[in-house]
PDB file of C-alpha atoms in Angstrom:
ATOM      1  CA  UNK A   1      47.154  89.464  38.833  1.00  0.00           C
ATOM      2  CA  UNK A   2      48.557  93.118  39.088  1.00  0.00           C
ATOM      3  CA  UNK A   3      46.834  95.225  42.446  1.00  0.00           C
ATOM      4  CA  UNK A   4      46.575  99.284  42.041  1.00  0.00           C
ATOM      5  CA  UNK A   5      49.557  99.561  44.502  1.00  0.00           C
ATOM      6  CA  UNK A   6      51.319  97.211  41.768  1.00  0.00           C
ATOM      7  CA  UNK A   7      50.675  99.872  39.256  1.00  0.00           C
ATOM      8  CA  UNK A   8      51.197 102.897  40.748  1.00  0.00           C
ATOM      9  CA  UNK A   9      54.754 100.736  41.232  1.00  0.00           C
ATOM     10  CA  UNK A  10      56.171 100.432  38.187  1.00  0.00           C
ATOM     11  CA  UNK A  11      54.834 104.293  36.568  1.00  0.00           C
ATOM     12  CA  UNK A  12      58.480 105.684  36.762  1.00  0.00           C
ATOM     13  CA  UNK A  13      60.080 102.167  35.551  1.00  0.00           C
ATOM     14  CA  UNK A  14      61.237 101.952  31.608  1.00  0.00           C
ATOM     15  CA  UNK A  15      60.043  98.960  29.623  1.00  0.00           C
ATOM     16  CA  UNK A  16      62.818  97.352  29.875  1.00  0.00           C
ATOM     17  CA  UNK A  17      63.246  97.863  34.007  1.00  0.00           C
ATOM     18  CA  UNK A  18      58.980  96.846  33.905  1.00  0.00           C
ATOM     19  CA  UNK A  19      60.075  93.759  31.771  1.00  0.00           C
ATOM     20  CA  UNK A  20      63.207  92.795  33.966  1.00  0.00           C
ATOM     21  CA  UNK A  21      60.729  93.217  36.932  1.00  0.00           C
ATOM     22  CA  UNK A  22      59.078  90.596  35.260  1.00  0.00           C
ATOM     23  CA  UNK A  23      61.129  88.189  35.272  1.00  0.00           C
ATOM     24  CA  UNK A  24      62.394  88.440  39.013  1.00  0.00           C
ATOM     25  CA  UNK A  25      58.927  88.148  39.316  1.00  0.00           C
ATOM     26  CA  UNK A  26      58.275  84.692  37.218  1.00  0.00           C
ATOM     27  CA  UNK A  27      62.274  83.579  38.631  1.00  0.00           C
ATOM     28  CA  UNK A  28      61.318  83.546  41.874  1.00  0.00           C
ATOM     29  CA  UNK A  29      57.991  82.258  41.759  1.00  0.00           C
ATOM     30  CA  UNK A  30      59.278  79.482  40.299  1.00  0.00           C
ATOM     31  CA  UNK A  31      61.367  79.172  42.603  1.00  0.00           C
ATOM     32  CA  UNK A  32      59.308  79.559  45.622  1.00  0.00           C
ATOM     33  CA  UNK A  33      55.288  79.130  44.801  1.00  0.00           C
ATOM     34  CA  UNK A  34      54.625  79.883  48.026  1.00  0.00           C
ATOM     35  CA  UNK A  35      55.534  83.143  48.182  1.00  0.00           C
ATOM     36  CA  UNK A  36      53.594  85.539  46.912  1.00  0.00           C
ATOM     37  CA  UNK A  37      55.633  87.926  45.085  1.00  0.00           C
ATOM     38  CA  UNK A  38      54.805  91.255  43.727  1.00  0.00           C
ATOM     39  CA  UNK A  39      55.874  94.093  42.614  1.00  0.00           C
ATOM     40  CA  UNK A  40      54.786  95.940  45.614  1.00  0.00           C
ATOM     41  CA  UNK A  41      56.796  93.181  47.920  1.00  0.00           C
ATOM     42  CA  UNK A  42      59.592  93.835  45.991  1.00  0.00           C
ATOM     43  CA  UNK A  43      59.677  97.378  46.290  1.00  0.00           C
ATOM     44  CA  UNK A  44      59.483  96.565  50.170  1.00  0.00           C
ATOM     45  CA  UNK A  45      62.670  94.956  50.373  1.00  0.00           C
ATOM     46  CA  UNK A  46      64.300  97.196  47.557  1.00  0.00           C
ATOM     47  CA  UNK A  47      63.492  99.951  49.835  1.00  0.00           C
ATOM     48  CA  UNK A  48      64.664  97.839  52.925  1.00  0.00           C
ATOM     49  CA  UNK A  49      67.852  97.102  51.578  1.00  0.00           C
ATOM     50  CA  UNK A  50      68.634 100.476  50.134  1.00  0.00           C
ATOM     51  CA  UNK A  51      67.894 102.413  53.609  1.00  0.00           C
ATOM     52  CA  UNK A  52      70.112  99.373  55.214  1.00  0.00           C
ATOM     53  CA  UNK A  53      72.842  99.994  51.855  1.00  0.00           C
ATOM     54  CA  UNK A  54      72.898 103.900  53.180  1.00  0.00           C
ATOM     55  CA  UNK A  55      73.363 103.019  56.832  1.00  0.00           C
ATOM     56  CA  UNK A  56      76.390 100.738  55.929  1.00  0.00           C
ATOM     57  CA  UNK A  57      78.073 103.185  53.568  1.00  0.00           C
ATOM     58  CA  UNK A  58      77.737 105.526  56.789  1.00  0.00           C
ATOM     59  CA  UNK A  59      78.619 104.272  59.456  1.00  0.00           C
ATOM     60  CA  UNK A  60      81.785 102.566  57.315  1.00  0.00           C
ATOM     61  CA  UNK A  61      80.451  98.985  57.483  1.00  0.00           C
ATOM     62  CA  UNK A  62      80.346  98.065  54.070  1.00  0.00           C
ATOM     63  CA  UNK A  63      82.315  98.731  50.797  1.00  0.00           C
ATOM     64  CA  UNK A  64      80.452  99.805  47.708  1.00  0.00           C
ATOM     65  CA  UNK A  65      82.416  99.957  44.445  1.00  0.00           C
ATOM     66  CA  UNK A  66      80.459 100.182  40.946  1.00  0.00           C
ATOM     67  CA  UNK A  67      82.159  99.684  37.972  1.00  0.00           C
ATOM     68  CA  UNK A  68      81.078  99.928  35.009  1.00  0.00           C
ATOM     69  CA  UNK A  69      82.160  97.505  32.519  1.00  0.00           C
ATOM     70  CA  UNK A  70      79.926  98.785  28.858  1.00  0.00           C
ATOM     71  CA  UNK A  71      83.419 100.242  27.373  1.00  0.00           C
ATOM     72  CA  UNK A  72      85.758  97.115  28.078  1.00  0.00           C
ATOM     73  CA  UNK A  73      86.134  94.577  25.454  1.00  0.00           C
ATOM     74  CA  UNK A  74      87.367  91.048  25.428  1.00  0.00           C
ATOM     75  CA  UNK A  75      91.065  91.625  25.802  1.00  0.00           C
ATOM     76  CA  UNK A  76      90.730  94.189  28.196  1.00  0.00           C
ATOM     77  CA  UNK A  77      88.052  92.043  30.633  1.00  0.00           C
ATOM     78  CA  UNK A  78      90.768  88.882  29.916  1.00  0.00           C
ATOM     79  CA  UNK A  79      93.737  90.936  31.210  1.00  0.00           C
ATOM     80  CA  UNK A  80      91.997  92.428  34.210  1.00  0.00           C
ATOM     81  CA  UNK A  81      91.155  88.821  34.928  1.00  0.00           C
ATOM     82  CA  UNK A  82      94.465  87.870  34.650  1.00  0.00           C
ATOM     83  CA  UNK A  83      95.645  90.275  36.989  1.00  0.00           C
ATOM     84  CA  UNK A  84      92.308  89.886  39.649  1.00  0.00           C
ATOM     85  CA  UNK A  85      93.309  86.304  39.861  1.00  0.00           C
ATOM     86  CA  UNK A  86      97.346  86.884  40.896  1.00  0.00           C
ATOM     87  CA  UNK A  87      95.727  89.372  43.311  1.00  0.00           C
ATOM     88  CA  UNK A  88      93.263  87.308  44.622  1.00  0.00           C
ATOM     89  CA  UNK A  89      95.862  84.372  44.679  1.00  0.00           C
ATOM     90  CA  UNK A  90      98.185  86.616  46.635  1.00  0.00           C
ATOM     91  CA  UNK A  91      95.898  87.437  49.197  1.00  0.00           C
ATOM     92  CA  UNK A  92      95.181  84.077  50.277  1.00  0.00           C
ATOM     93  CA  UNK A  93      98.850  83.175  50.213  1.00  0.00           C
ATOM     94  CA  UNK A  94      99.776  86.424  52.248  1.00  0.00           C
ATOM     95  CA  UNK A  95      96.643  87.709  54.252  1.00  0.00           C
ATOM     96  CA  UNK A  96      93.611  86.934  56.546  1.00  0.00           C
ATOM     97  CA  UNK A  97      90.725  85.358  55.518  1.00  0.00           C
ATOM     98  CA  UNK A  98      88.892  88.268  56.312  1.00  0.00           C
ATOM     99  CA  UNK A  99      90.737  89.901  53.550  1.00  0.00           C
ATOM    100  CA  UNK A 100      91.436  87.202  51.471  1.00  0.00           C
ATOM    101  CA  UNK A 101      87.241  86.537  51.512  1.00  0.00           C
ATOM    102  CA  UNK A 102      86.302  90.681  51.066  1.00  0.00           C
ATOM    103  CA  UNK A 103      88.763  90.825  48.275  1.00  0.00           C
ATOM    104  CA  UNK A 104      86.941  87.596  46.154  1.00  0.00           C
ATOM    105  CA  UNK A 105      83.588  89.689  47.166  1.00  0.00           C
ATOM    106  CA  UNK A 106      84.508  93.235  45.323  1.00  0.00           C
ATOM    107  CA  UNK A 107      86.252  90.644  42.561  1.00  0.00           C
ATOM    108  CA  UNK A 108      83.506  88.525  42.226  1.00  0.00           C
ATOM    109  CA  UNK A 109      81.477  90.793  39.334  1.00  0.00           C
ATOM    110  CA  UNK A 110      84.715  90.765  37.072  1.00  0.00           C
ATOM    111  CA  UNK A 111      85.268  87.521  38.019  1.00  0.00           C
ATOM    112  CA  UNK A 112      81.892  86.530  36.494  1.00  0.00           C
ATOM    113  CA  UNK A 113      81.478  88.208  33.321  1.00  0.00           C
ATOM    114  CA  UNK A 114      84.555  86.804  32.447  1.00  0.00           C
ATOM    115  CA  UNK A 115      83.537  83.564  33.282  1.00  0.00           C
ATOM    116  CA  UNK A 116      80.401  84.032  30.635  1.00  0.00           C
ATOM    117  CA  UNK A 117      83.114  85.329  27.955  1.00  0.00           C
ATOM    118  CA  UNK A 118      84.733  82.118  28.191  1.00  0.00           C
ATOM    119  CA  UNK A 119      82.007  80.129  28.171  1.00  0.00           C
ATOM    120  CA  UNK A 120      80.893  82.003  24.991  1.00  0.00           C
ATOM    121  CA  UNK A 121      83.857  81.731  23.355  1.00  0.00           C
ATOM    122  CA  UNK A 122      84.494  77.667  24.558  1.00  0.00           C
ATOM    123  CA  UNK A 123      83.151  76.196  21.399  1.00  0.00           C
ATOM    124  CA  UNK A 124      85.477  78.331  19.050  1.00  0.00           C
ATOM    125  CA  UNK A 125      88.141  77.581  21.061  1.00  0.00           C
ATOM    126  CA  UNK A 126      87.480  74.029  20.730  1.00  0.00           C
ATOM    127  CA  UNK A 127      86.872  73.335  16.880  1.00  0.00           C
ATOM    128  CA  UNK A 128      89.881  74.755  16.846  1.00  0.00           C
ATOM    129  CA  UNK A 129      92.214  72.203  19.176  1.00  0.00           C
TER     130      UNK A 129
END
């Protein structure tokens, strides 16, 4: 089903990126069988998003933060999550709903990683209770 244009777009991808792209396409096709999701349609979307993000950064209409958690231990993530939870609660009590929302958007990736860690450890915790 892959077209020549799709193959050309994949030339610069690593195997891991190509595999991840296949997984994304499969997931999107399962959710929306009526949509024709291809490498080129995703590339077009990614290019639009890249340009829009670039404009938003330049104009200051969005804040972009990228933090690697690759070197963080489980304990680091837990401590970070505790700090984030306190900060998030404080913004709800002391700041506008907009500030509270923005803090949530900024901190969500760390909170999601923490949720995954807790889910992985839950059976272990229950067994020791």
